[in-house]
Coordinates of C-alpha atoms and ligand atoms in Angstrom, one line a residue:
M1 CA -24.2 -16.3 34.2
L2 CA -21.7 -16.3 31.4
K3 CA -18.9 -13.5 32.4
H4 CA -18.6 -12.3 28.7
I5 CA -16.6 -9.1 29.4
E6 CA -13.9 -8.8 31.9
W7 CA -10.8 -6.6 32.7
N8 CA -7.6 -8.6 33.3
G9 CA -5.2 -6.1 35.0
R10 CA -3.9 -5.0 31.7
N11 CA -6.1 -6.6 29.0
L12 CA -9.7 -6.6 28.0
R13 CA -11.3 -10.3 27.5
F14 CA -14.7 -10.6 25.9
L15 CA -16.7 -13.0 24.2
D16 CA -17.1 -12.6 20.3
Q17 CA -20.9 -12.6 19.7
T18 CA -20.7 -12.9 16.2
R19 CA -19.8 -16.5 16.5
L20 CA -22.7 -17.3 18.9
P21 CA -24.3 -19.7 19.3
L22 CA -21.8 -22.4 17.7
E23 CA -18.7 -21.0 19.5
E24 CA -17.9 -19.5 22.6
Y25 CA -14.8 -17.7 21.6
F26 CA -13.0 -15.2 23.6
I27 CA -10.7 -12.3 22.3
E28 CA -8.0 -10.9 24.7
T29 CA -6.5 -7.5 23.6
A30 CA -4.4 -4.6 25.1
D31 CA -5.4 -2.6 21.8
Y32 CA -8.3 -0.1 21.8
R33 CA -8.3 -0.4 18.0
V34 CA -9.3 -4.1 18.4
V35 CA -12.1 -2.9 20.9
A36 CA -13.3 -0.2 18.4
E37 CA -13.3 -2.7 15.6
A38 CA -15.3 -5.2 17.7
I39 CA -17.8 -2.7 18.4
R40 CA -18.3 -2.0 14.7
K41 CA -18.3 -5.4 13.8
L42 CA -21.0 -6.2 16.9
Q43 CA -18.4 -8.8 18.2
L44 CA -19.3 -6.4 21.2
R45 CA -22.8 -5.0 21.0
G46 CA -26.0 -4.0 22.7
A47 CA -26.4 -0.5 23.9
P48 CA -24.9 -1.1 27.7
L49 CA -22.4 -3.1 26.6
I50 CA -21.1 -0.7 24.0
G51 CA -20.7 2.0 26.7
V52 CA -18.7 -0.5 29.1
S53 CA -16.6 -1.7 26.4
A54 CA -15.7 1.9 25.1
A55 CA -14.9 3.1 28.6
Y56 CA -12.3 0.2 28.8
G57 CA -11.1 0.9 25.4
V58 CA -10.3 4.4 26.6
C59 CA -8.3 3.0 29.4
L60 CA -6.3 0.8 27.0
G61 CA -5.4 3.7 24.8
A62 CA -4.2 5.6 27.9
I63 CA -1.9 2.7 29.1
E64 CA -0.5 2.6 25.7
A65 CA 0.2 6.3 25.8
L66 CA 2.1 6.1 29.2
G67 CA 5.5 6.1 27.7
D68 CA 4.7 9.6 25.7
S69 CA 5.4 13.2 26.8
R70 CA 2.5 14.6 28.9
E71 CA 1.4 16.7 25.6
R72 CA 1.2 13.5 23.4
F73 CA -0.4 11.4 26.1
F74 CA -3.6 14.0 26.2
A75 CA -3.4 14.2 22.4
S76 CA -3.4 10.6 22.1
L77 CA -6.5 10.2 24.7
E78 CA -8.4 12.7 22.3
K79 CA -7.6 10.5 19.3
V80 CA -8.8 7.3 21.0
D81 CA -12.0 9.2 22.2
E82 CA -12.7 10.1 18.6
E83 CA -11.9 6.6 17.3
L84 CA -14.3 5.1 19.6
R85 CA -17.1 7.6 19.1
S86 CA -17.0 6.9 15.5
T87 CA -17.9 3.2 15.7
R88 CA -21.8 3.3 16.0
P89 CA -24.0 6.3 16.2
T90 CA -27.3 5.1 17.6
A91 CA -26.9 3.8 21.1
V92 CA -26.3 6.8 23.1
N93 CA -24.8 4.8 26.2
L94 CA -21.5 5.0 23.9
F95 CA -21.5 8.7 23.8
W96 CA -22.7 8.7 27.6
A97 CA -19.8 6.4 28.6
L98 CA -17.2 8.6 26.5
D99 CA -18.4 11.7 28.0
R100 CA -17.7 10.4 31.6
M101 CA -14.4 9.2 30.9
K102 CA -13.5 12.6 29.1
R103 CA -14.6 14.4 32.0
I104 CA -12.2 12.5 34.0
W105 CA -9.1 12.9 32.0
Q106 CA -10.0 16.8 31.0
T107 CA -10.3 17.4 35.0
L108 CA -6.9 15.8 35.9
Q109 CA -5.3 17.4 32.8
A110 CA -6.3 21.0 34.2
R111 CA -4.9 19.8 37.6
D112 CA -1.8 19.0 35.8
E113 CA -1.8 15.7 37.0
A114 CA 0.8 12.9 36.1
P115 CA -0.4 10.4 33.2
Q116 CA -0.1 7.3 35.5
K117 CA -2.5 9.0 37.9
V118 CA -4.9 9.7 34.7
V119 CA -4.8 5.9 34.0
E120 CA -5.6 4.8 37.4
E121 CA -8.7 7.1 37.8
L122 CA -9.9 6.4 34.4
L123 CA -9.6 2.5 35.1
E124 CA -11.7 3.3 38.3
E125 CA -14.2 5.2 36.2
A126 CA -14.5 2.0 33.9
H127 CA -15.1 -0.3 36.7
H128 CA -17.6 2.0 38.0
I129 CA -19.6 2.2 34.8
A130 CA -19.6 -1.6 34.7
R131 CA -20.8 -2.0 38.1
E132 CA -23.3 0.4 38.0
D133 CA -24.6 -1.3 34.8
E134 CA -24.7 -4.5 37.0
E135 CA -26.9 -2.9 39.6
T136 CA -29.1 -1.3 37.0
N137 CA -29.9 -4.7 35.2
E138 CA -31.0 -6.2 38.5
K139 CA -33.3 -3.2 39.4
I140 CA -34.8 -3.3 35.7
A141 CA -35.1 -7.1 36.0
R142 CA -37.0 -7.1 39.5
Y143 CA -39.3 -4.2 38.2
G144 CA -40.0 -5.6 35.1
A145 CA -40.6 -9.0 36.4
Q146 CA -43.8 -7.5 38.3
L147 CA -45.3 -7.1 34.8
F148 CA -45.4 -10.8 33.9
Q149 CA -47.8 -13.3 35.0
D150 CA -47.3 -17.2 35.5
G151 CA -48.2 -18.8 31.9
D152 CA -47.6 -15.4 30.0
R153 CA -46.3 -15.9 26.2
I154 CA -44.0 -13.0 25.7
L155 CA -42.3 -11.7 22.3
T156 CA -39.1 -9.9 22.1
H157 CA -37.0 -8.6 19.3
C158 CA -33.4 -8.6 19.0
N159 CA -31.1 -9.2 22.3
A160 CA -31.5 -7.1 25.1
G161 CA -30.3 -9.8 27.5
A162 CA -27.0 -10.5 29.5
L163 CA -24.9 -10.4 26.5
A164 CA -26.0 -7.0 25.8
C165 CA -25.0 -5.7 29.3
S166 CA -23.0 -6.6 32.4
A167 CA -25.3 -8.9 34.2
W168 CA -29.1 -9.6 33.6
G169 CA -29.8 -7.7 30.9
T170 CA -32.7 -5.5 30.3
A171 CA -35.8 -6.7 28.5
L172 CA -34.6 -10.5 28.8
G173 CA -33.4 -9.6 32.3
A174 CA -37.1 -8.9 33.3
I175 CA -38.2 -12.3 31.9
T176 CA -35.2 -14.2 33.3
W177 CA -36.0 -12.7 36.7
A178 CA -39.8 -13.7 36.5
F179 CA -38.9 -17.2 35.5
V180 CA -35.7 -17.8 37.8
K181 CA -36.5 -16.0 40.7
E182 CA -40.2 -16.0 40.9
G183 CA -41.1 -19.1 39.3
K184 CA -43.5 -17.6 36.7
R185 CA -43.6 -20.3 33.7
V186 CA -43.5 -18.2 31.0
V187 CA -42.7 -18.9 27.2
V188 CA -40.8 -16.5 25.2
Y189 CA -41.0 -15.9 21.2
A190 CA -37.9 -14.7 20.0
D191 CA -38.0 -12.7 16.6
E192 CA -35.2 -14.0 14.5
T193 CA -34.3 -10.4 14.1
R194 CA -32.7 -10.1 10.5
P195 CA -30.4 -9.1 9.0
L196 CA -28.0 -10.2 11.7
L197 CA -30.0 -12.8 13.6
Q198 CA -29.4 -11.4 17.4
G199 CA -32.8 -13.0 18.3
A200 CA -32.1 -16.6 16.8
R201 CA -28.5 -16.6 17.9
L202 CA -28.1 -14.6 21.1
T203 CA -31.7 -14.2 22.7
A204 CA -32.6 -17.9 22.1
F205 CA -28.8 -18.9 23.5
E206 CA -29.4 -17.1 26.7
L207 CA -32.9 -18.2 27.2
W208 CA -31.9 -22.1 26.8
K209 CA -28.9 -21.5 28.9
N210 CA -31.5 -20.5 31.6
D211 CA -34.0 -23.2 30.7
I212 CA -36.4 -20.8 29.9
P213 CA -39.1 -22.2 27.1
V214 CA -38.3 -20.3 24.1
R215 CA -39.3 -20.7 20.1
V216 CA -37.5 -18.8 17.5
I217 CA -39.9 -17.1 15.1
C218 CA -39.2 -15.3 11.8
D219 CA -39.7 -11.3 12.0
N220 CA -42.7 -11.8 9.7
M221 CA -44.6 -14.2 11.8
A222 CA -45.5 -11.9 14.7
G223 CA -48.8 -10.5 13.4
F224 CA -50.4 -14.1 12.9
L225 CA -49.3 -15.2 16.3
M226 CA -50.9 -12.1 17.7
A227 CA -54.3 -12.3 15.5
R228 CA -54.3 -15.8 17.1
R229 CA -54.1 -14.4 20.6
E230 CA -51.0 -16.6 21.1
I231 CA -48.8 -13.5 22.5
D232 CA -49.7 -11.7 25.8
K233 CA -46.9 -9.2 26.3
V234 CA -44.0 -7.7 24.3
I235 CA -41.0 -6.5 25.9
V236 CA -37.9 -4.9 24.0
G237 CA -34.6 -2.9 25.1
A238 CA -33.8 0.6 23.6
D239 CA -30.7 2.2 22.3
R240 CA -32.0 5.6 22.8
V241 CA -34.7 7.3 24.3
A242 CA -36.0 10.9 23.3
R243 CA -37.7 13.4 25.7
N244 CA -41.1 12.6 24.5
G245 CA -40.8 8.8 24.7
D246 CA -40.0 7.9 21.1
F247 CA -37.2 5.4 20.9
A248 CA -34.7 3.5 18.7
N249 CA -34.2 0.2 18.8
K250 CA -33.2 -2.7 16.4
I251 CA -34.7 -2.5 12.8
G252 CA -38.2 -4.2 13.0
T253 CA -39.2 -3.1 16.9
Y254 CA -41.6 -0.4 15.2
T255 CA -43.3 -3.0 13.2
V256 CA -43.8 -5.0 16.2
A257 CA -44.9 -2.0 18.1
L258 CA -47.7 -1.2 15.5
L259 CA -48.9 -4.8 15.6
A260 CA -48.9 -4.9 19.5
H261 CA -50.9 -1.5 19.4
Y262 CA -53.6 -3.1 16.8
H263 CA -54.1 -6.2 18.8
R264 CA -54.1 -4.1 22.1
I265 CA -51.2 -6.2 23.4
P266 CA -49.1 -4.5 26.1
F267 CA -45.7 -3.0 24.6
Y268 CA -42.9 -2.6 27.1
V269 CA -39.7 -1.2 26.7
A270 CA -36.9 -1.8 29.6
A271 CA -33.9 0.7 29.5
P272 CA -31.2 2.0 31.9
L273 CA -31.2 5.9 32.2
S274 CA -27.9 5.7 30.3
S275 CA -30.0 4.9 27.2
F276 CA -32.3 7.9 27.6
D277 CA -31.0 11.1 25.7
P278 CA -32.0 14.5 27.1
Q279 CA -30.5 16.0 24.1
S280 CA -33.3 14.6 21.8
P281 CA -36.5 16.2 21.9
D282 CA -38.1 13.5 19.9
G283 CA -37.4 10.4 17.6
S284 CA -36.5 12.7 14.4
H285 CA -33.2 13.6 16.4
I286 CA -31.9 10.3 16.8
P287 CA -29.0 9.3 14.4
I288 CA -29.9 5.8 12.7
E289 CA -27.1 3.7 12.0
E290 CA -26.9 2.7 8.4
R291 CA -24.8 -0.5 7.8
N292 CA -23.1 -2.6 4.8
P293 CA -25.9 -3.7 2.4
E294 CA -23.9 -6.8 2.1
E295 CA -25.4 -8.0 5.5
V296 CA -28.9 -8.2 3.9
L297 CA -27.8 -9.5 0.6
V298 CA -25.5 -12.3 1.9
F299 CA -27.0 -15.0 4.1
N300 CA -25.0 -17.6 5.7
G301 CA -22.0 -17.0 3.2
R302 CA -24.5 -17.0 0.1
R303 CA -25.8 -14.1 -2.0
I304 CA -29.4 -14.5 -1.8
A305 CA -30.3 -11.8 -4.2
P306 CA -29.1 -11.4 -7.9
C307 CA -25.6 -9.8 -7.8
E308 CA -26.7 -6.6 -9.7
V309 CA -29.3 -5.4 -7.0
G310 CA -28.5 -3.4 -4.1
A311 CA -30.0 -3.3 -0.7
K312 CA -31.0 -0.9 1.9
N313 CA -29.6 -1.7 5.8
P314 CA -30.7 0.5 8.3
A315 CA -29.8 -1.0 11.7
F316 CA -32.5 0.7 13.7
D317 CA -35.9 2.2 13.7
V318 CA -37.6 4.8 15.7
T319 CA -40.9 3.7 17.4
P320 CA -43.2 6.6 18.6
G321 CA -43.8 7.0 22.6
H322 CA -47.6 6.7 22.1
L323 CA -47.2 3.0 21.2
V324 CA -45.4 2.1 24.5
T325 CA -47.6 0.9 27.2
A326 CA -44.6 1.5 30.1
F327 CA -40.8 2.0 30.4
I328 CA -39.0 0.2 32.9
T329 CA -35.9 2.0 34.2
E330 CA -33.7 1.4 37.1
R331 CA -36.0 3.9 39.1
G332 CA -39.4 2.1 38.4
I333 CA -42.2 1.7 35.8
I334 CA -42.9 4.6 34.1
R335 CA -46.1 5.1 32.2
P336 CA -47.5 8.1 30.1
P337 CA -47.5 11.1 29.7
Y338 CA -43.7 10.6 28.9
K339 CA -42.6 14.0 28.2
E340 CA -43.7 15.2 31.8
H341 CA -42.5 12.0 33.5
F342 CA -39.1 11.9 32.0
E343 CA -38.8 15.6 32.7
S344 CA -39.1 15.1 36.3
L345 CA -36.6 12.0 36.2
F346 CA -33.8 14.1 34.1
A347 CA -34.3 16.8 36.9
Q348 CA -33.7 14.4 39.8
E349 CA -30.6 12.8 37.8
G350 CA -29.3 16.6 37.4
G351 CA -29.6 16.2 33.5
Ligands
MRU401 O1 -27.1 -3.8 16.6 P1 -27.0 -4.5 18.2 O2 -27.2 -5.8 18.4 O3 -26.2 -3.7 18.9 O4 -28.6 -3.9 18.7 C1 -29.0 -4.1 19.9 C2 -30.5 -3.9 20.3 O5 -31.1 -3.4 19.5 C3 -30.9 -3.8 21.6 O6 -32.2 -4.1 21.8 C4 -30.6 -2.6 22.4 O7 -29.3 -2.3 22.2 C5 -30.7 -2.9 24.0 S1 -29.7 -3.9 24.8 C6 -30.1 -3.9 26.6

């Protein structure tokens, strides 16, 4: 598995995902602003990876402020936290990870601990977040793989693989586990995922690296393939799951879910509990990121619409929970009714 993010003692080293699949180019930085910008620009992307990267971003900001007075040190941490929080609004993992980091430094500040001690503890927490994500990935991959049979033709949208996480990935982790560990000969259809092509560039890249058969399709081909009974199952990731099972994921997911429902094809969502948002009672509470229209209007460096014409570019959509056959989490496979089942899950987690 490609080690695409690593803490190097003093720097964060990560793969620039915007250059894939043509180039495996790594960025190494000691500057939290570079990490924030990388999250904004999708060099670092995918809900769990955004959380892990932001946690290391806080560490970089804290190390940078070490020479300052105590007061300025903690004021700098507030600034770093704000900057990282402003990068992307939809994936709740970002806020979940930053809340964890903030709890650490606020507790140590109240205890009058020295900045050096704060840095050590923040690093410890960031490593924890990354390790937990690895463990979670493996559990989701194992549970999810149970849902696949030998010969299944599986559709996925965007990239919810190793590149979006710390290890196996979520939706793609389940597919990879079924193929690599259980010898199930599955075939994957990867939606190209306009406008930024995470499916064609990243999902196809990961599957190809693992020798898993994959075919890229344009986003508008899924319905036709489903009508011809060429797709057996759909599995996607999530950026934020609301209390009632509504969830946000890459734009186009909702359309795929509707198509799967119409054609009576199981539609699965694989996501760690860090992507569940107890503060969102339903999907209408999930903030949806609007990105630069240029991402839609310019393709491969060329403008594809008249210069006078604008575009809309919501990066995510919300799929109602009733279209989801099951959620796969590190706690197992969860089936409807989601509201009740999530409630007991949150209660166990203390949320
Ligand atoms: O804009 P992106 O590339 O960060 O969007 C990623 C997705 O929508 C993924 O499906 C989601 O984050 C789950 S990743 C395990």
